[in-house]
Structures are given as C-alpha cells and as structure tokens.
CSV table of C-alpha atoms and ligand atoms in Angstrom, one decimal:
chain,number,residue,atom,x,y,z
A,28,MET,CA,30.1,23.6,61.9
A,29,ALA,CA,29.5,20.3,63.7
A,30,MET,CA,25.8,20.8,63.4
A,31,LYS,CA,26.1,21.1,59.6
A,32,ARG,CA,28.3,18.0,59.4
A,33,ASN,CA,25.8,16.0,61.5
A,34,LEU,CA,22.9,17.2,59.3
A,35,LEU,CA,24.8,16.1,56.1
A,36,ILE,CA,25.5,12.7,57.6
A,37,LEU,CA,21.8,12.4,58.6
A,38,LEU,CA,20.8,13.3,55.0
A,39,ILE,CA,23.2,10.8,53.4
A,40,LEU,CA,22.0,8.1,55.8
A,41,SER,CA,18.3,8.7,55.1
A,42,VAL,CA,19.0,8.6,51.3
A,43,LEU,CA,20.9,5.3,51.7
A,44,LEU,CA,18.1,3.8,53.9
A,45,CYS,CA,15.5,4.9,51.3
A,46,LEU,CA,17.5,3.2,48.5
A,47,ALA,CA,17.9,0.1,50.5
A,48,GLY,CA,14.2,0.3,51.4
A,49,CYS,CA,13.3,0.6,47.7
A,50,GLY,CA,14.9,-2.8,47.1
A,51,ALA,CA,13.2,-4.3,50.1
A,52,PRO,CA,9.5,-4.5,48.9
A,53,LYS,CA,10.4,-6.5,45.8
A,54,ALA,CA,12.7,-8.8,47.6
A,55,GLY,CA,10.2,-9.1,50.4
A,56,ARG,CA,7.3,-9.6,48.0
A,57,GLU,CA,9.2,-12.2,45.9
A,58,ALA,CA,10.0,-14.1,49.1
A,59,GLU,CA,6.4,-14.0,50.2
A,60,GLU,CA,4.4,-14.5,47.0
A,61,GLY,CA,6.7,-15.9,44.3
A,62,LEU,CA,7.1,-14.7,40.8
A,63,LEU,CA,5.0,-11.7,39.6
A,64,LEU,CA,4.2,-11.8,35.9
A,65,GLY,CA,2.6,-8.8,34.1
A,66,PHE,CA,0.7,-10.0,31.0
A,67,ALA,CA,-0.9,-7.6,28.5
A,68,GLN,CA,-3.6,-9.4,26.5
A,69,ILE,CA,-5.1,-7.7,23.4
A,70,GLY,CA,-8.8,-8.3,24.2
A,71,SER,CA,-11.5,-10.9,23.6
A,72,GLU,CA,-12.1,-10.6,19.9
A,73,SER,CA,-12.6,-14.4,19.3
A,74,SER,CA,-13.2,-17.7,21.1
A,75,TRP,CA,-9.6,-18.4,20.3
A,76,ARG,CA,-8.5,-15.3,22.3
A,77,ILE,CA,-10.8,-16.2,25.2
A,78,GLY,CA,-9.3,-19.7,25.2
A,79,ASN,CA,-5.8,-18.1,25.2
A,80,THR,CA,-6.6,-15.9,28.2
A,81,LYS,CA,-8.0,-18.9,30.1
A,82,SER,CA,-4.9,-20.9,29.3
A,83,VAL,CA,-2.7,-18.2,30.7
A,84,GLN,CA,-4.8,-17.8,33.8
A,85,GLU,CA,-5.1,-21.5,34.6
A,86,ALA,CA,-1.4,-22.1,34.0
A,87,ALA,CA,-0.4,-19.2,36.3
A,88,GLU,CA,-2.6,-20.9,39.0
A,89,ARG,CA,-0.9,-24.3,38.4
A,90,HIS,CA,2.6,-22.7,38.6
A,91,GLY,CA,1.9,-20.6,41.7
A,92,ILE,CA,2.7,-17.5,39.7
A,93,ARG,CA,1.1,-14.2,40.6
A,94,LEU,CA,-0.5,-12.9,37.4
A,95,MET,CA,-1.4,-9.3,36.7
A,96,MET,CA,-3.3,-9.3,33.4
A,97,ALA,CA,-4.5,-6.3,31.5
A,98,ASP,CA,-7.1,-6.4,28.7
A,99,ALA,CA,-6.1,-3.8,26.0
A,100,ASN,CA,-9.5,-3.9,24.3
A,101,GLN,CA,-7.9,-4.2,20.9
A,102,LYS,CA,-5.9,-0.9,21.2
A,103,GLN,CA,-2.1,-0.8,21.0
A,104,GLU,CA,-1.9,2.3,23.2
A,105,ASN,CA,-3.7,0.4,26.0
A,106,GLU,CA,-1.2,-2.4,25.7
A,107,ILE,CA,1.7,0.0,25.9
A,108,ARG,CA,0.1,1.8,28.9
A,109,ALA,CA,-0.3,-1.6,30.7
A,110,LEU,CA,3.3,-2.6,30.0
A,111,ARG,CA,4.4,0.8,31.4
A,112,SER,CA,2.4,0.2,34.6
A,113,PHE,CA,3.9,-3.3,35.0
A,114,ILE,CA,7.4,-1.8,34.6
A,115,ALA,CA,6.6,0.9,37.2
A,116,TYR,CA,5.3,-1.9,39.5
A,117,ARG,CA,8.6,-3.7,38.9
A,118,VAL,CA,7.1,-7.1,38.0
A,119,ASP,CA,9.6,-9.9,37.6
A,120,VAL,CA,8.7,-10.8,34.0
A,121,LEU,CA,6.7,-9.1,31.3
A,122,ALA,CA,4.6,-11.0,28.7
A,123,PHE,CA,2.3,-9.6,26.0
A,124,VAL,CA,0.6,-10.3,22.7
A,125,PRO,CA,1.7,-7.6,20.2
A,126,ILE,CA,-1.6,-6.7,18.5
A,127,VAL,CA,0.5,-5.4,15.5
A,128,GLU,CA,4.1,-5.8,14.6
A,129,GLU,CA,5.3,-2.2,14.8
A,130,GLY,CA,5.5,0.4,17.5
A,131,TRP,CA,7.0,-1.4,20.5
A,132,GLU,CA,10.6,-0.2,20.6
A,133,ASN,CA,10.2,2.6,23.2
A,134,VAL,CA,8.4,0.6,25.8
A,135,LEU,CA,10.7,-2.4,25.2
A,136,ARG,CA,13.7,-0.2,25.8
A,137,GLU,CA,12.1,0.9,29.1
A,138,ALA,CA,11.6,-2.7,30.1
A,139,LYS,CA,15.3,-3.4,29.2
A,140,SER,CA,16.6,-0.5,31.3
A,141,ALA,CA,14.4,-1.7,34.2
A,142,GLY,CA,16.1,-5.2,33.7
A,143,ILE,CA,12.7,-6.9,33.2
A,144,PRO,CA,12.8,-9.9,30.8
A,145,VAL,CA,10.1,-9.9,28.0
A,146,ILE,CA,8.1,-12.8,26.6
A,147,LEU,CA,6.3,-12.3,23.3
A,148,SER,CA,3.2,-14.5,23.4
A,149,ASP,CA,1.2,-15.6,20.4
A,150,ARG,CA,2.1,-12.8,18.0
A,151,MET,CA,5.5,-11.4,16.9
A,152,ILE,CA,6.9,-7.9,16.6
A,153,SER,CA,8.7,-6.6,13.5
A,154,ARG,CA,11.9,-8.6,12.6
A,155,GLU,CA,13.6,-5.3,12.2
A,156,THR,CA,13.4,-4.7,16.0
A,157,ASP,CA,16.6,-5.0,18.0
A,158,GLU,CA,16.6,-8.6,19.2
A,159,SER,CA,18.0,-7.6,22.6
A,160,LEU,CA,14.6,-6.0,23.3
A,161,TYR,CA,12.9,-9.3,24.0
A,162,ASP,CA,13.9,-12.7,25.3
A,163,VAL,CA,11.7,-15.2,23.5
A,164,TYR,CA,8.7,-15.6,21.2
A,165,VAL,CA,6.3,-18.4,22.0
A,166,GLY,CA,3.5,-18.9,19.4
A,167,ALA,CA,2.5,-20.4,16.1
A,168,ASP,CA,4.5,-20.6,12.9
A,169,PHE,CA,2.0,-18.6,10.9
A,170,LEU,CA,3.8,-19.2,7.6
A,171,GLU,CA,3.3,-22.9,8.1
A,172,GLU,CA,-0.4,-22.4,8.8
A,173,GLY,CA,-0.8,-20.5,5.5
A,174,LYS,CA,1.1,-23.3,3.7
A,175,LYS,CA,-1.2,-26.0,5.2
A,176,ALA,CA,-4.2,-24.1,4.0
A,177,ALA,CA,-2.9,-23.9,0.4
A,178,ALA,CA,-1.7,-27.6,0.5
A,179,TYR,CA,-5.3,-28.6,1.1
A,180,LEU,CA,-6.4,-26.6,-2.0
A,181,LEU,CA,-3.7,-28.3,-4.1
A,182,LYS,CA,-5.3,-31.6,-3.2
A,183,LYS,CA,-8.8,-30.4,-3.5
A,184,ILE,CA,-8.3,-29.0,-7.1
A,185,GLU,CA,-7.1,-32.5,-8.2
A,186,ASP,CA,-10.0,-34.1,-6.4
A,187,LEU,CA,-12.5,-31.9,-8.2
A,188,GLY,CA,-10.7,-32.2,-11.5
A,189,ALA,CA,-11.1,-28.4,-11.7
A,190,GLY,CA,-9.1,-26.3,-14.1
A,191,ARG,CA,-9.1,-23.3,-11.8
A,192,LEU,CA,-10.1,-22.0,-8.3
A,193,ARG,CA,-11.0,-18.4,-7.7
A,194,ILE,CA,-10.1,-17.5,-4.1
A,195,ALA,CA,-11.4,-14.7,-1.9
A,196,GLU,CA,-9.3,-14.1,1.2
A,197,ILE,CA,-10.8,-12.7,4.5
A,198,SER,CA,-7.7,-11.6,6.4
A,199,GLY,CA,-7.2,-10.9,10.1
A,200,THR,CA,-6.1,-7.7,11.8
A,201,LEU,CA,-4.0,-5.6,9.4
A,202,ASP,CA,-0.2,-5.6,10.2
A,203,SER,CA,-0.6,-8.4,12.7
A,204,THR,CA,1.8,-11.4,12.4
A,205,PRO,CA,-1.0,-14.0,11.9
A,206,ALA,CA,-2.5,-11.9,9.1
A,207,LEU,CA,0.8,-11.1,7.3
A,208,GLU,CA,2.2,-14.6,7.5
A,209,ARG,CA,-1.0,-16.6,6.9
A,210,ALA,CA,-1.3,-14.6,3.7
A,211,SER,CA,2.4,-15.0,2.6
A,212,GLY,CA,2.7,-18.7,3.6
A,213,PHE,CA,-0.5,-19.4,1.5
A,214,ARG,CA,0.7,-17.4,-1.5
A,215,SER,CA,4.2,-19.1,-1.4
A,216,MET,CA,2.5,-22.5,-2.2
A,217,ILE,CA,0.4,-21.3,-5.2
A,218,ALA,CA,2.8,-18.7,-6.7
A,219,GLY,CA,3.1,-19.3,-10.4
A,220,ASP,CA,0.3,-21.9,-10.5
A,221,GLU,CA,-2.2,-20.4,-12.9
A,222,ARG,CA,-5.0,-22.6,-11.7
A,223,PHE,CA,-5.3,-20.4,-8.6
A,224,GLU,CA,-6.5,-16.8,-8.6
A,225,ILE,CA,-6.9,-14.6,-5.5
A,226,VAL,CA,-9.7,-12.4,-6.7
A,227,GLU,CA,-9.8,-10.1,-3.6
A,228,THR,CA,-8.4,-9.8,-0.1
A,229,ILE,CA,-10.5,-8.0,2.5
A,230,SER,CA,-9.8,-7.5,6.3
A,231,GLY,CA,-12.3,-8.8,8.8
A,232,ASP,CA,-10.1,-7.9,11.8
A,233,PHE,CA,-10.6,-11.4,13.3
A,234,LEU,CA,-14.1,-10.5,14.2
A,235,ARG,CA,-17.2,-12.6,13.5
A,236,SER,CA,-19.4,-9.6,12.7
A,237,LYS,CA,-16.9,-8.2,10.2
A,238,GLY,CA,-16.4,-11.7,8.7
A,239,LYS,CA,-20.1,-11.6,7.8
A,240,GLU,CA,-19.9,-8.0,6.4
A,241,CYS,CA,-16.9,-9.0,4.3
A,242,MET,CA,-18.6,-12.0,2.8
A,243,GLN,CA,-21.7,-10.0,1.9
A,244,ALA,CA,-19.5,-7.4,0.2
A,245,LEU,CA,-17.6,-10.2,-1.6
A,246,LEU,CA,-20.8,-11.8,-2.9
A,247,GLU,CA,-22.0,-8.4,-4.0
A,248,ARG,CA,-18.8,-7.7,-6.0
A,249,HIS,CA,-18.1,-11.2,-7.3
A,250,GLY,CA,-21.4,-13.1,-7.2
A,251,GLY,CA,-20.9,-16.7,-8.3
A,252,GLU,CA,-17.3,-16.1,-9.3
A,253,ILE,CA,-15.9,-17.2,-5.9
A,254,ASP,CA,-14.9,-20.9,-5.6
A,255,VAL,CA,-13.0,-20.7,-2.3
A,256,ILE,CA,-13.0,-18.6,0.9
A,257,TYR,CA,-9.7,-18.6,2.7
A,258,SER,CA,-10.4,-17.0,6.1
A,259,HIS,CA,-7.7,-16.2,8.7
A,260,ASN,CA,-9.8,-17.3,11.7
A,261,ASP,CA,-12.8,-19.3,12.6
A,262,GLY,CA,-14.7,-16.3,14.1
A,263,MET,CA,-14.7,-14.6,10.7
A,264,THR,CA,-15.6,-17.9,9.0
A,265,LEU,CA,-18.7,-18.3,11.1
A,266,GLY,CA,-19.8,-14.9,10.1
A,267,ALA,CA,-19.0,-15.6,6.4
A,268,ILE,CA,-21.0,-18.8,6.5
A,269,GLU,CA,-24.0,-17.0,7.8
A,270,ALA,CA,-23.8,-14.6,4.8
A,271,ILE,CA,-23.3,-17.5,2.3
A,272,GLU,CA,-26.4,-19.3,3.6
A,273,GLU,CA,-28.5,-16.1,3.6
A,274,ALA,CA,-27.5,-15.7,-0.1
A,275,GLY,CA,-29.0,-19.2,-0.7
A,276,LEU,CA,-25.6,-20.8,-1.3
A,277,VAL,CA,-24.3,-24.0,0.3
A,278,PRO,CA,-21.0,-23.5,2.2
A,279,GLY,CA,-18.6,-26.4,1.7
A,280,LYS,CA,-20.2,-27.2,-1.6
A,281,ASP,CA,-20.9,-24.1,-3.7
A,282,ILE,CA,-18.0,-22.3,-2.0
A,283,ILE,CA,-15.1,-24.3,-0.5
A,284,ILE,CA,-14.3,-23.0,3.0
A,285,VAL,CA,-10.7,-23.0,4.4
A,286,THR,CA,-10.3,-21.6,7.9
A,287,VAL,CA,-7.6,-21.3,10.7
A,288,ASP,CA,-7.8,-21.7,14.5
A,289,GLY,CA,-9.5,-25.1,15.1
A,290,GLU,CA,-12.3,-23.9,17.4
A,291,GLN,CA,-14.9,-26.5,18.4
A,292,ALA,CA,-17.5,-24.6,16.3
A,293,ALA,CA,-15.3,-25.0,13.2
A,294,ILE,CA,-14.7,-28.7,13.8
A,295,ASP,CA,-18.5,-29.2,14.2
A,296,LEU,CA,-19.1,-27.5,10.8
A,297,LEU,CA,-16.3,-29.6,9.3
A,298,ARG,CA,-18.2,-32.6,10.4
A,299,GLU,CA,-21.4,-31.2,8.8
A,300,GLY,CA,-19.6,-30.6,5.5
A,301,LYS,CA,-20.0,-26.8,5.7
A,302,ILE,CA,-16.3,-26.3,6.2
A,303,ASN,CA,-13.7,-28.2,4.2
A,304,CYS,CA,-10.4,-27.5,5.9
A,305,VAL,CA,-9.5,-26.3,9.5
A,306,VAL,CA,-5.8,-25.4,10.1
A,307,GLU,CA,-5.1,-25.7,13.8
A,308,CYS,CA,-3.6,-22.7,15.7
A,309,THR,CA,-3.5,-23.6,19.4
A,310,PRO,CA,-4.4,-21.0,22.0
A,311,MET,CA,-3.0,-23.2,24.8
A,312,LEU,CA,0.2,-21.3,25.4
A,313,GLY,CA,-0.2,-20.7,29.1
A,314,ASP,CA,2.1,-23.4,30.4
A,315,ALA,CA,4.9,-22.5,28.0
A,316,VAL,CA,4.6,-18.8,29.1
A,317,MET,CA,4.9,-19.8,32.8
A,318,GLU,CA,7.8,-22.1,32.3
A,319,LEU,CA,9.6,-19.4,30.3
A,320,ALA,CA,8.9,-16.8,33.0
A,321,GLU,CA,10.3,-19.1,35.7
A,322,LYS,CA,13.5,-19.8,33.6
A,323,LEU,CA,14.0,-16.1,32.8
A,324,LYS,CA,13.5,-15.1,36.4
A,325,ALA,CA,16.1,-17.7,37.4
A,326,GLY,CA,18.5,-16.2,34.8
A,327,GLU,CA,18.5,-19.3,32.6
A,328,THR,CA,18.9,-18.9,28.8
A,329,VAL,CA,15.9,-19.9,26.8
A,330,PRO,CA,15.4,-20.5,23.0
A,331,ARG,CA,14.5,-17.3,21.0
A,332,ILE,CA,11.6,-18.9,19.2
A,333,ILE,CA,9.3,-21.6,20.5
A,334,HIS,CA,6.5,-23.0,18.2
A,335,PRO,CA,3.8,-25.3,19.6
A,336,GLU,CA,2.9,-28.5,17.7
A,337,GLU,CA,0.0,-27.8,15.3
A,338,THR,CA,-1.9,-29.9,12.8
A,339,VAL,CA,-4.6,-29.5,10.1
A,340,PHE,CA,-8.1,-31.2,9.8
A,341,THR,CA,-9.7,-31.7,6.4
A,342,GLU,CA,-12.7,-33.4,4.9
A,343,TYR,CA,-10.4,-36.2,3.9
A,344,ASP,CA,-9.6,-37.1,7.5
A,345,ASP,CA,-11.3,-39.4,10.0
A,346,LEU,CA,-13.3,-36.6,11.7
A,347,ASP,CA,-14.5,-38.9,14.5
A,348,ALA,CA,-10.8,-39.1,15.7
A,349,ILE,CA,-10.8,-35.3,16.6
A,350,GLY,CA,-11.1,-34.9,20.4
A,351,PRO,CA,-12.9,-32.0,22.2
A,352,ARG,CA,-11.1,-28.7,21.3
A,353,GLY,CA,-11.6,-26.8,24.6
A,354,TYR,CA,-12.0,-23.4,22.9
B,423,GZL,C1,-3.3,-16.3,16.2
B,423,GZL,C2,-4.1,-15.3,17.0
B,423,GZL,C3,-5.3,-14.9,16.3
B,423,GZL,C4,-6.3,-16.0,16.1
B,423,GZL,C5,-7.6,-15.2,16.1
B,423,GZL,O1,-2.2,-16.8,17.0
B,423,GZL,O2,-3.3,-14.2,17.3
B,423,GZL,O3,-5.9,-13.9,17.0
B,423,GZL,O4,-6.1,-16.7,14.9
B,423,GZL,C6,-7.3,-14.3,17.3
B,423,GZL,O5,-8.7,-16.0,16.4
B,423,GZL,O6,-8.2,-13.2,17.3
C-alpha cells in the first residue's frame, strides 16, 4: 500500500516538475535573448516587397529583437504553416502580411488560445473577422492611395482639355487589401463623372512579368482606345511600359501612366516623362512593427490601426526635390 502511495506521489511530482520545466525555456530564453518575433512574409514578388523585408530585418537588428522570418513564396497555406510553427515554438509576438483577406480565422484562434499577440503588417484581413483575433494593423490606407491616383486624373483631364479618358486598370493580387481598396478608392472619386470610363480591369498579381502580359492583352483588345493605365504597383507598370514601347507607343504621352508604390525605378521614369503619377506606398514598416511588438509584449495597449505618412508624386511637382527612395 505504502509502495503504491509513494509511486503516486512520485508520478505527481514528475508531472509538476515537467510543467514547471515547460515554462522555464521560454522564461529562460526571454531573459537571455530578448523578445522573439515570428514574422511570416509573403515572398519577394516586387522590389517593394524586398524593401519591406529589408526594413523588418534591419529594424529587428536595431531593436535587439530575435526575428524568425518565413517566406511563404506567395502561398497562403505556407503562411499558415509558418504561423503554426511560430505558435508551437511559443514566440512572444506574431506578425504577418495576409496575402489575401480571407482564411485566417482558424490560425488566429490558435494564436489567441496560445496567448500570443498578433500584428497585421502591410495588408489587412477581412473586416468581418472577429477583431479580438488580432491586436493591430500597421500599413497603408489603400483607399486613400486609390483616391490620390484618381485625383491626379481629375487634374490631368482639365490640363488636357479632354472630354473623356478611357482607363485600363492592371490590378494587384486578387482579394488582397491593396488590390481591393486601390480599386474602390479610385472608383469613389470618379463615380458618376461620365468623362471617365474604365474599359477593363485585369489582374497582374503585382508581378512585372504579368504586368507586361496584361498590357499586351489590353493593347490587343483595345488598340488605341486606351488613354490611361492605372496600375496597382510599379513592378507591373515597368512590365506594361515595356509592352507599350514594343507596340511603338510612347508611355506618358500616348498613354498616361498612373502607378502605386514609389520605387526608385518609377521615380526615374517619372523624371523621364514615361510615367505621369506615382502614388507612394511606403514599405518601411519595420520600426513600427518592432515598437508594436515591444509594447504588446509589455502588455501595453496599442492603437488598432496605424497608417504611415504617404504622399504622391506627379508630373506637376518639382521632381528634383524627391530624395533617394531606398527600394
Ligand atoms: C502594398 C503591398 C503591395 C505593393 C506591391 O502595401 O502589399 O504588395 O503595392 C507588393 O508592390 O507586391
């Protein structure tokens, strides 16, 4: 009988020790190495994205934050897998770029039950999602970006004294916040104004190669009936300009070019007159992500939405005043 009692005590003790031990590595790790951040990045589809990754990595360095970064290679299932491995590893904070708006509830519920705060970086998830499943969104106001693109055309049509402008739109990744909201913000500014017609919208998935293919298809289908290209990122715009020039047309003159991101290559083409308007979307979100991670780890409350300052560069501006872009 005594033997059985002692065995039971031994069993309970070992379980308790193990549970205590389970807590120790994190506590021990945190004490030794500081905050551990798991960051799921979507890939390297554009110079903007490469600049964004660099910004996150350099900021982690500056903040003394241990960064585990996964590249999802443009696949949502890879992002979810990476987030699950970060949860299993019990990182202190999670951050990720939702490649599309839908499909995150399950993994975010797992993060919540693990008590790990979540930062949405650069792109948003569906507004239908239970807000308790993430702590903060830090990234652009894409509706504003779309409005800035349209505001330029409202000025340009007056400047041209034109009666109408036929617009072809090359959109980003379907169902991503930047594509959805750069489209809706743009449309909100020209709705009801009969001088503007969107002749076609075609997705280039934020890729330079697809931007060129899209432009070739648009020229084939619409020929000289396109006055404006509204492209959701500079990568696709660079591809589109290649196609325009191969067709013997002059970008910026025969076809007005409006683009988003503000990469150095786009600013250089703005200066050459081959692009007419560049709406800025900054990839430099790294420091904001790290500051938020530190605050969340410390249990501080943070704003739900944080938008960086962004501007727009057009042919009407002093282009010499634009400094180096860094991406
Ligand atoms: C916007 C970002 C977009 C960029 C593209 O914040 O998510 O993804 O506009 C990038 O260049 O691919």
